[in-house]
Coordinates of C-alpha atoms in Angstrom, one line a residue:
M600 CA 16.7 21.2 -23.2
S601 CA 16.0 18.3 -20.9
M602 CA 15.0 20.6 -18.0
L603 CA 12.8 22.6 -20.3
D604 CA 11.2 19.5 -21.6
D605 CA 10.4 18.2 -18.1
F606 CA 9.2 21.6 -16.8
H607 CA 5.6 21.6 -15.6
F608 CA 3.4 22.6 -12.7
I609 CA 2.4 19.9 -10.2
Y610 CA -0.7 21.8 -9.0
P611 CA -1.8 23.9 -11.9
Y612 CA -5.3 24.5 -10.4
W613 CA -3.8 27.3 -8.3
F614 CA -3.8 29.5 -11.4
L615 CA -7.6 29.7 -11.1
L616 CA -7.0 32.3 -8.4
I617 CA -5.5 34.8 -10.8
P618 CA -8.9 36.3 -11.8
V619 CA -9.7 36.6 -8.0
I620 CA -6.4 38.5 -7.5
L621 CA -7.1 40.8 -10.5
L622 CA -10.6 41.5 -9.1
L623 CA -9.0 42.4 -5.7
V624 CA -6.6 44.8 -7.3
W625 CA -9.4 46.4 -9.3
W626 CA -11.4 46.9 -6.1
L627 CA -8.4 48.5 -4.4
A628 CA -7.9 50.9 -7.3
K629 CA -11.6 51.8 -7.3
R630 CA -11.6 52.4 -3.6
S631 CA -8.5 54.6 -4.0
V632 CA -10.3 56.8 -6.6
G633 CA -13.3 57.1 -4.3
N634 CA -11.2 58.3 -1.4
Q635 CA -9.6 61.0 -3.6
A636 CA -12.9 62.5 -4.8
W637 CA -13.1 64.9 -1.9
Q638 CA -9.9 66.6 -3.0
H639 CA -11.8 68.5 -5.7
F640 CA -13.5 70.5 -3.0
I641 CA -10.2 72.1 -1.9
D642 CA -9.1 75.3 -3.5
E643 CA -6.3 74.7 -6.0
R644 CA -4.1 77.3 -4.3
L645 CA -4.4 75.5 -1.0
R646 CA -4.3 71.9 -2.3
P647 CA -0.4 71.6 -2.4
F648 CA -0.2 72.7 1.2
V649 CA -3.0 70.4 2.5
I650 CA -2.3 67.3 0.4
S651 CA 1.2 65.9 0.2
G652 CA 0.6 63.4 -2.7
Q653 CA 1.8 60.5 -0.6
Q654 CA -1.6 59.0 -0.2
Q655 CA -2.0 58.5 -4.0
G656 CA 1.5 57.2 -4.3
D657 CA 1.0 54.7 -1.4
G658 CA -2.2 53.4 -2.9
R659 CA -0.6 52.7 -6.3
W660 CA 2.4 51.1 -4.6
L661 CA 0.2 48.9 -2.5
R662 CA -1.8 47.7 -5.5
Y663 CA 1.3 46.8 -7.4
S664 CA 2.8 45.1 -4.4
V665 CA -0.3 43.0 -3.8
L666 CA -0.5 42.0 -7.4
L667 CA 3.2 41.0 -7.7
A668 CA 3.3 39.2 -4.4
S669 CA 0.1 37.3 -5.2
L670 CA 1.4 36.2 -8.6
I671 CA 4.6 34.9 -7.0
A672 CA 2.7 33.1 -4.3
I673 CA 0.4 31.4 -6.9
I674 CA 3.3 30.3 -9.0
A675 CA 5.0 28.9 -5.8
L676 CA 1.8 27.0 -4.8
A677 CA 1.3 25.7 -8.4
G678 CA 4.5 23.7 -7.8
P679 CA 7.0 24.4 -10.7
S680 CA 9.0 21.2 -11.2
W681 CA 11.6 19.9 -13.6
Q682 CA 13.4 17.1 -11.8
K683 CA 12.5 14.0 -9.7
R684 CA 13.7 12.9 -6.3
E685 CA 13.4 9.6 -4.4
L686 CA 10.9 9.5 -1.5
P687 CA 9.9 6.6 0.8
A688 CA 6.8 4.8 -0.2
F689 CA 5.1 2.0 1.7
Q690 CA 3.2 -1.1 0.9
T691 CA 1.7 -4.0 2.8
Q692 CA 4.0 -7.0 3.0
Q693 CA 2.5 -10.1 1.4
G694 CA 5.1 -12.8 1.1
L695 CA 4.3 -15.4 -1.6
V696 CA 6.5 -18.2 -2.9
L697 CA 5.4 -20.0 -6.1
G698 CA 6.3 -23.7 -6.3
F699 CA 6.5 -24.8 -9.9
D700 CA 6.4 -28.5 -10.8
L701 CA 9.0 -29.4 -13.4
S702 CA 8.5 -33.1 -13.5
S703 CA 8.4 -34.8 -16.9
S704 CA 4.6 -35.4 -16.6
M705 CA 4.2 -31.6 -17.1
L706 CA 4.9 -32.2 -20.8
A707 CA 1.7 -34.1 -21.3
A708 CA -0.6 -32.5 -23.9
D709 CA -4.0 -33.3 -22.4
V710 CA -4.5 -29.5 -22.1
A711 CA -3.4 -27.2 -24.9
P712 CA -0.6 -26.5 -25.7
N713 CA 0.6 -28.8 -22.8
R714 CA 0.6 -28.8 -19.0
L715 CA 3.9 -27.0 -18.7
N716 CA 3.0 -24.1 -21.0
R717 CA -0.5 -23.7 -19.6
A718 CA 0.9 -23.6 -16.0
R719 CA 3.6 -21.1 -17.2
F720 CA 1.0 -18.8 -18.7
K721 CA -1.1 -18.9 -15.5
L722 CA 2.0 -18.2 -13.3
M723 CA 2.9 -15.2 -15.4
D724 CA -0.8 -13.9 -15.3
L725 CA -0.7 -14.2 -11.5
L726 CA 2.5 -12.2 -11.3
Q727 CA 1.0 -9.5 -13.5
L728 CA -2.1 -9.4 -11.3
R729 CA 0.0 -8.9 -8.1
N730 CA 0.5 -5.2 -7.4
E731 CA 1.7 -5.5 -3.8
G732 CA 4.0 -7.7 -1.9
Q733 CA 7.1 -9.7 -2.6
T734 CA 7.2 -12.9 -4.6
G735 CA 9.7 -15.8 -4.8
L736 CA 10.0 -18.8 -7.1
V737 CA 10.9 -22.4 -6.4
V738 CA 11.1 -25.3 -8.9
F739 CA 10.8 -29.0 -7.9
A740 CA 10.7 -32.5 -9.4
G741 CA 12.9 -35.1 -7.7
D742 CA 14.5 -32.2 -5.7
A743 CA 13.8 -28.5 -5.2
F744 CA 15.7 -25.4 -5.9
A745 CA 15.2 -21.7 -5.3
V746 CA 15.1 -19.8 -8.6
S747 CA 14.4 -16.3 -7.2
P748 CA 14.3 -15.0 -3.6
L749 CA 11.4 -12.9 -2.5
T750 CA 11.5 -9.7 -4.5
D751 CA 9.4 -6.8 -5.8
D752 CA 10.8 -7.3 -9.3
R753 CA 8.0 -9.4 -10.8
E754 CA 9.3 -8.8 -14.4
N755 CA 12.5 -10.6 -13.5
I756 CA 10.6 -13.6 -12.3
I757 CA 8.5 -13.6 -15.4
A758 CA 11.6 -13.6 -17.6
Q759 CA 13.0 -16.6 -15.6
V760 CA 9.7 -18.5 -15.9
K761 CA 9.8 -18.4 -19.7
N762 CA 13.0 -20.5 -19.7
L763 CA 11.9 -23.2 -17.2
S764 CA 11.5 -26.8 -18.4
P765 CA 11.9 -30.3 -17.0
G766 CA 15.2 -30.7 -18.7
I767 CA 17.0 -28.4 -16.2
M768 CA 16.1 -30.6 -13.3
P769 CA 18.9 -33.0 -12.2
A770 CA 16.4 -35.6 -10.9
Q771 CA 12.9 -36.4 -11.9
G772 CA 9.9 -37.1 -9.7
S773 CA 6.9 -35.4 -8.2
L774 CA 8.2 -34.8 -4.7
V775 CA 5.9 -31.9 -3.8
Y776 CA 7.1 -31.9 -0.2
R777 CA 10.6 -30.8 -1.3
G778 CA 9.0 -27.8 -3.0
I779 CA 7.0 -27.0 0.2
D780 CA 10.1 -27.3 2.4
E781 CA 12.2 -25.1 0.1
S782 CA 9.4 -22.5 0.0
V783 CA 9.2 -22.4 3.8
E784 CA 13.0 -21.9 4.0
L785 CA 12.8 -19.0 1.4
L786 CA 10.1 -17.2 3.5
R787 CA 12.1 -17.6 6.7
Q788 CA 15.3 -16.3 5.1
A789 CA 13.4 -13.2 3.9
G790 CA 12.2 -12.6 7.5
Y791 CA 8.5 -13.4 7.0
A792 CA 6.8 -14.8 10.1
Q793 CA 3.8 -15.6 8.0
G794 CA 3.2 -15.9 4.3
D795 CA 1.7 -18.0 1.5
I796 CA 2.9 -20.8 -0.7
L797 CA 1.3 -21.8 -4.0
I798 CA 2.1 -25.2 -5.5
I799 CA 1.4 -25.5 -9.2
A800 CA 1.5 -29.3 -9.9
D801 CA -0.2 -32.1 -11.8
G802 CA 0.4 -34.9 -9.3
V803 CA 2.2 -35.9 -6.1
A804 CA 4.5 -38.8 -5.0
D805 CA 4.9 -39.8 -1.3
L806 CA 1.6 -38.2 -0.3
S807 CA 1.9 -38.9 3.5
R808 CA 5.3 -37.1 3.6
T809 CA 3.8 -34.2 1.6
L810 CA 0.8 -33.9 4.0
R811 CA 3.2 -33.7 6.9
S812 CA 5.2 -30.9 5.2
A813 CA 2.1 -29.0 4.4
E814 CA 0.8 -29.2 7.9
A815 CA 4.1 -28.2 9.4
A816 CA 4.2 -25.2 7.1
N817 CA 0.8 -24.1 8.2
V818 CA 1.7 -24.5 11.8
A819 CA 4.7 -22.3 11.2
G820 CA 2.5 -19.6 9.7
Y821 CA 2.8 -20.3 6.0
R822 CA -0.4 -21.3 4.2
V823 CA 0.0 -23.9 1.4
S824 CA -2.4 -23.6 -1.6
V825 CA -2.5 -25.9 -4.6
A826 CA -3.2 -25.2 -8.3
S827 CA -3.7 -28.4 -10.2
I828 CA -3.1 -28.7 -14.0
G829 CA -4.1 -31.5 -16.3
S830 CA -7.0 -33.9 -16.8
E831 CA -8.0 -36.9 -14.8
E832 CA -7.7 -39.1 -17.9
A833 CA -4.6 -41.2 -18.4
V834 CA -2.3 -39.7 -21.1
T835 CA 1.2 -40.4 -22.4
I836 CA 4.2 -38.1 -22.0
P837 CA 5.8 -36.9 -25.3
L838 CA 9.5 -37.7 -25.5
S839 CA 10.0 -36.4 -29.1
Q840 CA 7.8 -35.8 -32.1
N841 CA 7.4 -39.5 -32.8
D842 CA 7.9 -41.1 -29.4
V843 CA 6.7 -41.1 -25.8
Y844 CA 8.2 -41.9 -22.4
R845 CA 8.3 -45.7 -21.8
D846 CA 8.9 -47.9 -18.8
Q847 CA 11.6 -50.7 -18.6
Q848 CA 9.3 -53.1 -20.4
G849 CA 8.9 -50.7 -23.2
Q850 CA 5.3 -49.8 -22.4
P851 CA 4.1 -46.1 -22.7
I852 CA 4.0 -44.4 -19.3
L853 CA 0.5 -43.1 -18.6
V854 CA -0.1 -40.2 -16.2
K855 CA -3.2 -38.5 -14.9
Q856 CA -4.0 -35.7 -12.5
N857 CA -4.8 -36.9 -9.0
K858 CA -7.1 -34.1 -7.9
S859 CA -8.1 -35.7 -4.5
S860 CA -4.5 -35.9 -3.3
L861 CA -3.7 -32.4 -4.3
Q862 CA -6.9 -31.2 -2.5
D863 CA -5.7 -33.0 0.6
I864 CA -2.4 -31.1 0.5
A865 CA -4.2 -27.8 0.4
D866 CA -6.5 -28.8 3.2
S867 CA -3.5 -29.8 5.4
G868 CA -1.7 -26.6 4.5
G869 CA -4.6 -24.3 5.4
G870 CA -4.8 -22.9 1.9
I871 CA -7.2 -23.3 -1.0
F872 CA -7.4 -25.7 -4.0
Q873 CA -8.2 -24.7 -7.5
S874 CA -8.0 -26.5 -10.9
L875 CA -6.5 -24.2 -13.5
S876 CA -9.0 -23.3 -16.3
L877 CA -9.0 -21.2 -19.4
G878 CA -10.4 -18.1 -17.8
D879 CA -9.0 -15.8 -15.2
S880 CA -11.3 -16.8 -12.3
D881 CA -8.8 -19.3 -11.0
I882 CA -5.9 -16.8 -10.5
E883 CA -8.3 -14.1 -9.3
R884 CA -9.4 -16.5 -6.6
F885 CA -5.9 -17.2 -5.6
Q886 CA -5.0 -13.5 -5.5
Q887 CA -8.0 -12.6 -3.5
F888 CA -7.0 -15.3 -1.0
F889 CA -3.4 -14.1 -0.8
Q890 CA -4.7 -10.6 -0.1
S891 CA -6.8 -11.7 2.8
D892 CA -5.5 -11.1 6.2
N893 CA -2.6 -13.4 7.0
S894 CA -1.4 -12.0 10.2
P895 CA -2.9 -10.3 13.3
L896 CA -1.2 -7.0 12.3
L897 CA -0.2 -5.7 9.0
E898 CA 3.5 -5.2 8.4
N899 CA 5.2 -2.5 6.3
T900 CA 8.2 -2.3 4.0
E901 CA 9.9 0.9 2.9
R902 CA 10.9 1.4 -0.7
S903 CA 12.1 4.4 -2.7
V904 CA 9.9 5.7 -5.5
E905 CA 10.4 8.8 -7.7
H906 CA 8.3 11.9 -7.2
W907 CA 8.5 15.2 -9.0
Q908 CA 10.3 17.7 -6.7
N909 CA 8.4 20.9 -5.9
E910 CA 10.7 23.8 -6.5
G911 CA 8.1 26.4 -5.6
I912 CA 9.5 26.8 -2.1
W913 CA 12.4 28.8 -3.4
L914 CA 10.1 31.5 -4.7
L915 CA 9.0 32.2 -1.2
W916 CA 12.4 34.0 -0.7
L917 CA 11.2 36.7 -3.1
L918 CA 8.2 37.4 -0.9
L919 CA 10.4 38.3 2.2
P920 CA 11.5 41.8 0.9
M921 CA 7.9 42.6 0.1
A922 CA 6.7 41.4 3.5
A923 CA 9.4 43.6 5.1
L924 CA 8.2 46.7 3.1
L925 CA 4.6 46.0 4.0
F926 CA 5.5 45.6 7.6
R927 CA 7.4 49.0 7.5
K928 CA 4.4 50.7 6.0
G929 CA 2.0 49.1 8.5
Y930 CA 0.1 47.0 5.9
L931 CA 1.3 43.6 6.8
F932 CA -0.6 43.4 10.1
S933 CA -3.9 44.2 8.3
V934 CA -3.2 41.6 5.6
V935 CA -2.4 38.9 8.1
M936 CA -5.5 39.7 10.2
T937 CA -7.8 39.7 7.1
S938 CA -6.3 36.4 5.9
G939 CA -6.7 34.9 9.3
L940 CA -10.4 35.8 9.3
L941 CA -10.9 34.3 5.9
V942 CA -9.2 31.1 6.8
G943 CA -11.2 30.9 10.0
L944 CA -14.5 31.4 8.1
L945 CA -13.7 29.1 5.2
S946 CA -11.9 26.2 6.8
V947 CA -13.0 23.4 9.1
P948 CA -11.4 23.5 12.6
Q949 CA -8.7 20.8 12.9
N950 CA -6.2 19.8 15.6
S951 CA -3.2 22.1 15.7
Y952 CA 0.2 20.7 15.3
A953 CA 3.8 21.9 15.0
F954 CA 5.0 22.4 11.4
T955 CA 8.2 20.4 10.7
W956 CA 10.6 20.1 7.8
D957 CA 9.1 16.7 7.0
D958 CA 5.8 18.3 6.2
L959 CA 7.3 19.8 3.1
W960 CA 8.1 16.4 1.6
L961 CA 6.0 13.7 3.3
N962 CA 2.3 13.6 3.9
A963 CA 0.9 12.5 7.3
D964 CA 0.6 8.9 6.4
Q965 CA 4.1 8.7 5.0
Q966 CA 5.5 10.3 8.2
A967 CA 3.4 7.8 10.2
H968 CA 4.7 4.8 8.3
R969 CA 8.3 6.0 8.9
A970 CA 7.6 6.5 12.6
L971 CA 6.2 3.0 12.7
L972 CA 9.3 1.6 11.1
N973 CA 11.4 3.5 13.6
Q974 CA 9.5 1.7 16.4
D975 CA 7.8 5.0 17.4
A976 CA 4.2 3.7 17.5
E977 CA 3.0 6.6 19.7
A978 CA 3.9 9.1 17.0
A979 CA 2.6 6.9 14.2
K980 CA -0.8 6.6 16.0
A981 CA -1.1 10.4 16.2
L982 CA -0.1 10.9 12.6
F983 CA -2.2 8.2 10.8
K984 CA -5.4 9.4 9.2
S985 CA -6.8 6.0 8.3
P986 CA -8.6 4.4 11.3
E987 CA -7.3 0.9 10.3
W988 CA -3.6 2.1 10.3
K989 CA -4.2 4.1 13.5
A990 CA -5.6 1.0 15.1
A991 CA -2.5 -0.9 13.9
A992 CA -0.2 1.7 15.5
A993 CA -2.2 1.6 18.7
Y994 CA -1.7 -2.2 18.7
R995 CA 2.0 -1.8 18.3
N996 CA 2.1 0.7 21.1
G997 CA 0.3 -1.7 23.5
D998 CA -3.0 0.3 23.6
Y999 CA -5.0 -2.8 22.8
E1000 CA -8.4 -1.5 24.0
E1001 CA -8.0 1.7 21.9
S1002 CA -6.9 -0.5 18.9
A1003 CA -10.0 -2.7 19.3
G1004 CA -12.2 0.4 19.3
L1005 CA -10.7 1.7 16.1
F1006 CA -10.9 -1.6 14.3
E1007 CA -14.6 -1.7 15.3
Q1008 CA -15.3 1.2 13.0
Q1009 CA -14.5 -1.0 10.0
Q1010 CA -17.0 -3.8 9.2
T1011 CA -14.6 -6.1 7.2
V1012 CA -13.2 -9.6 7.8
D1013 CA -9.7 -8.2 8.5
S1014 CA -11.0 -5.6 11.0
H1015 CA -13.1 -8.1 12.9
Y1016 CA -10.1 -10.5 13.0
N1017 CA -7.7 -7.7 14.2
R1018 CA -10.2 -6.5 16.7
G1019 CA -10.4 -10.0 18.2
T1020 CA -6.6 -10.2 18.5
A1021 CA -6.5 -6.8 20.2
L1022 CA -9.3 -7.8 22.6
A1023 CA -7.5 -11.1 23.4
K1024 CA -4.4 -9.1 24.2
S1025 CA -6.3 -6.9 26.5
G1026 CA -7.7 -9.9 28.4
K1027 CA -11.3 -9.6 27.1
I1028 CA -11.7 -13.2 26.0
K1029 CA -15.5 -13.3 25.6
E1030 CA -15.5 -10.1 23.4
A1031 CA -12.6 -11.5 21.4
I1032 CA -14.4 -14.7 20.6
E1033 CA -17.4 -12.7 19.4
A1034 CA -15.2 -10.7 17.1
Y1035 CA -13.7 -13.8 15.6
D1036 CA -17.2 -15.2 15.1
Q1037 CA -18.1 -12.0 13.2
A1038 CA -15.0 -12.5 11.0
L1039 CA -16.1 -16.1 10.4
S1040 CA -19.6 -15.1 9.5
L1041 CA -18.2 -13.0 6.7
Q1042 CA -15.5 -15.6 5.7
P1043 CA -16.2 -19.1 7.0
N1044 CA -12.9 -20.5 5.7
H1045 CA -10.7 -18.0 7.6
E1046 CA -8.4 -20.6 9.2
D1047 CA -6.6 -18.1 11.5
A1048 CA -9.9 -16.9 13.0
K1049 CA -11.0 -20.5 13.5
F1050 CA -7.7 -21.4 15.2
N1051 CA -7.7 -18.3 17.5
R1052 CA -11.4 -18.7 18.4
D1053 CA -11.0 -22.3 19.3
L1054 CA -7.9 -21.6 21.3
L1055 CA -9.6 -18.9 23.3
E1056 CA -12.7 -21.1 23.9
K1057 CA -10.4 -23.8 25.2
M1058 CA -8.7 -21.2 27.5
Q1059 CA -12.1 -19.9 28.7
N1060 CA -13.3 -23.4 29.5
Q1061 CA -10.1 -24.2 31.4
Q1062 CA -10.5 -20.9 33.3
N1063 CA -14.1 -21.7 34.2
Q1064 CA -13.1 -25.2 35.4
Q1065 CA -10.4 -23.7 37.5
N1066 CA -12.8 -21.1 39.0
Q1067 CA -15.3 -23.9 39.9
Q1068 CA -12.6 -25.9 41.6
N1069 CA -11.4 -22.9 43.6
Q1070 CA -15.0 -22.3 44.7
Q1071 CA -15.4 -25.9 45.8

């Protein structure tokens, strides 16, 4: 019953060809009747000796064969399926570690319901918004701990976030730099050469040490962004329903958000700063920033996803006996030639290629991704249809000029940045600087483009000075 319940056709539009096949069979029958009309002019006594009867039988046999074979072929092309199988799927790697502040000040109720719950809701909304890339989670206060390594399982992280509170931390404080250092270590352990860190906090202690950690993370390839929570007005921290946190003198402890310090952390870390608000514009801005190009070349990761398995290929075995009979009767060659003419007239010429077993299960882009993962950049470049991915494969293969030409077809920030990197690799420093300038004209805060352009300009100036000294 389960197989019958799951049975369906993957490509049902092929059944629209059935009326065309019926029309073809009707035309063959009509033609056969027309060819037999001359038989009435032969005397009935001579007809048995002149006509063997084989022509009429062959015509009827041909019509039935064409009809049956066509129906089998259409059913096979429609893709009957009743079970799934795992196939490789590919996505862009975007490593992101969320650093969540669990200091006691997060219990302040200057934003409803309080800072902790508001930050928790925002964090879960951001996880729901992310549809690509791996995400990790770090919590910090007086120390920092990894709650989740980088993973695709966002639902698992959401489930863990719901149970986070300052009470689980062994030491209190607002040591943001410990959260940054732990996030960097998490990205390195996952094998990311570049990635993003988002700190969700309401304040910072030891600002100078935190600025050094943020700058070091940025230099290592990990951008540090900050989402601030809370108001800039001094408020108390609830301890219980009727009391608040107090200092040693018994006075209520007052806390407020230090926005300027948190902004400095984001500036040093090469990321962006955003105060969390009631709407979704804040997390959408972060997500857009995380999706922006964070490396000179996009990386890939292979996963397994379920696809309905096309069982129509097995029906092709039923066509082999019919093809053998048609060949024996001499009809197969005519059918093939007619089909070839139709295909030649109706289709657009394309590059020829050898059919392989992978073509039955993987499309060209999937085969190209697999080739790229297997370090076969040359094959990936030939298989990719997307100019951007073809350019990436050419870059991997060391064909930097070809890669730059392909990236030039796309007028986006990422394509200009990648083109600049490819041109720099090929030794065309001036053209590379111009490409980075084009990227910066579209996104002025693109830190990687600024850094690379400034580095190339410095190299170009040194080279010019060296040339002048040589001439002197």
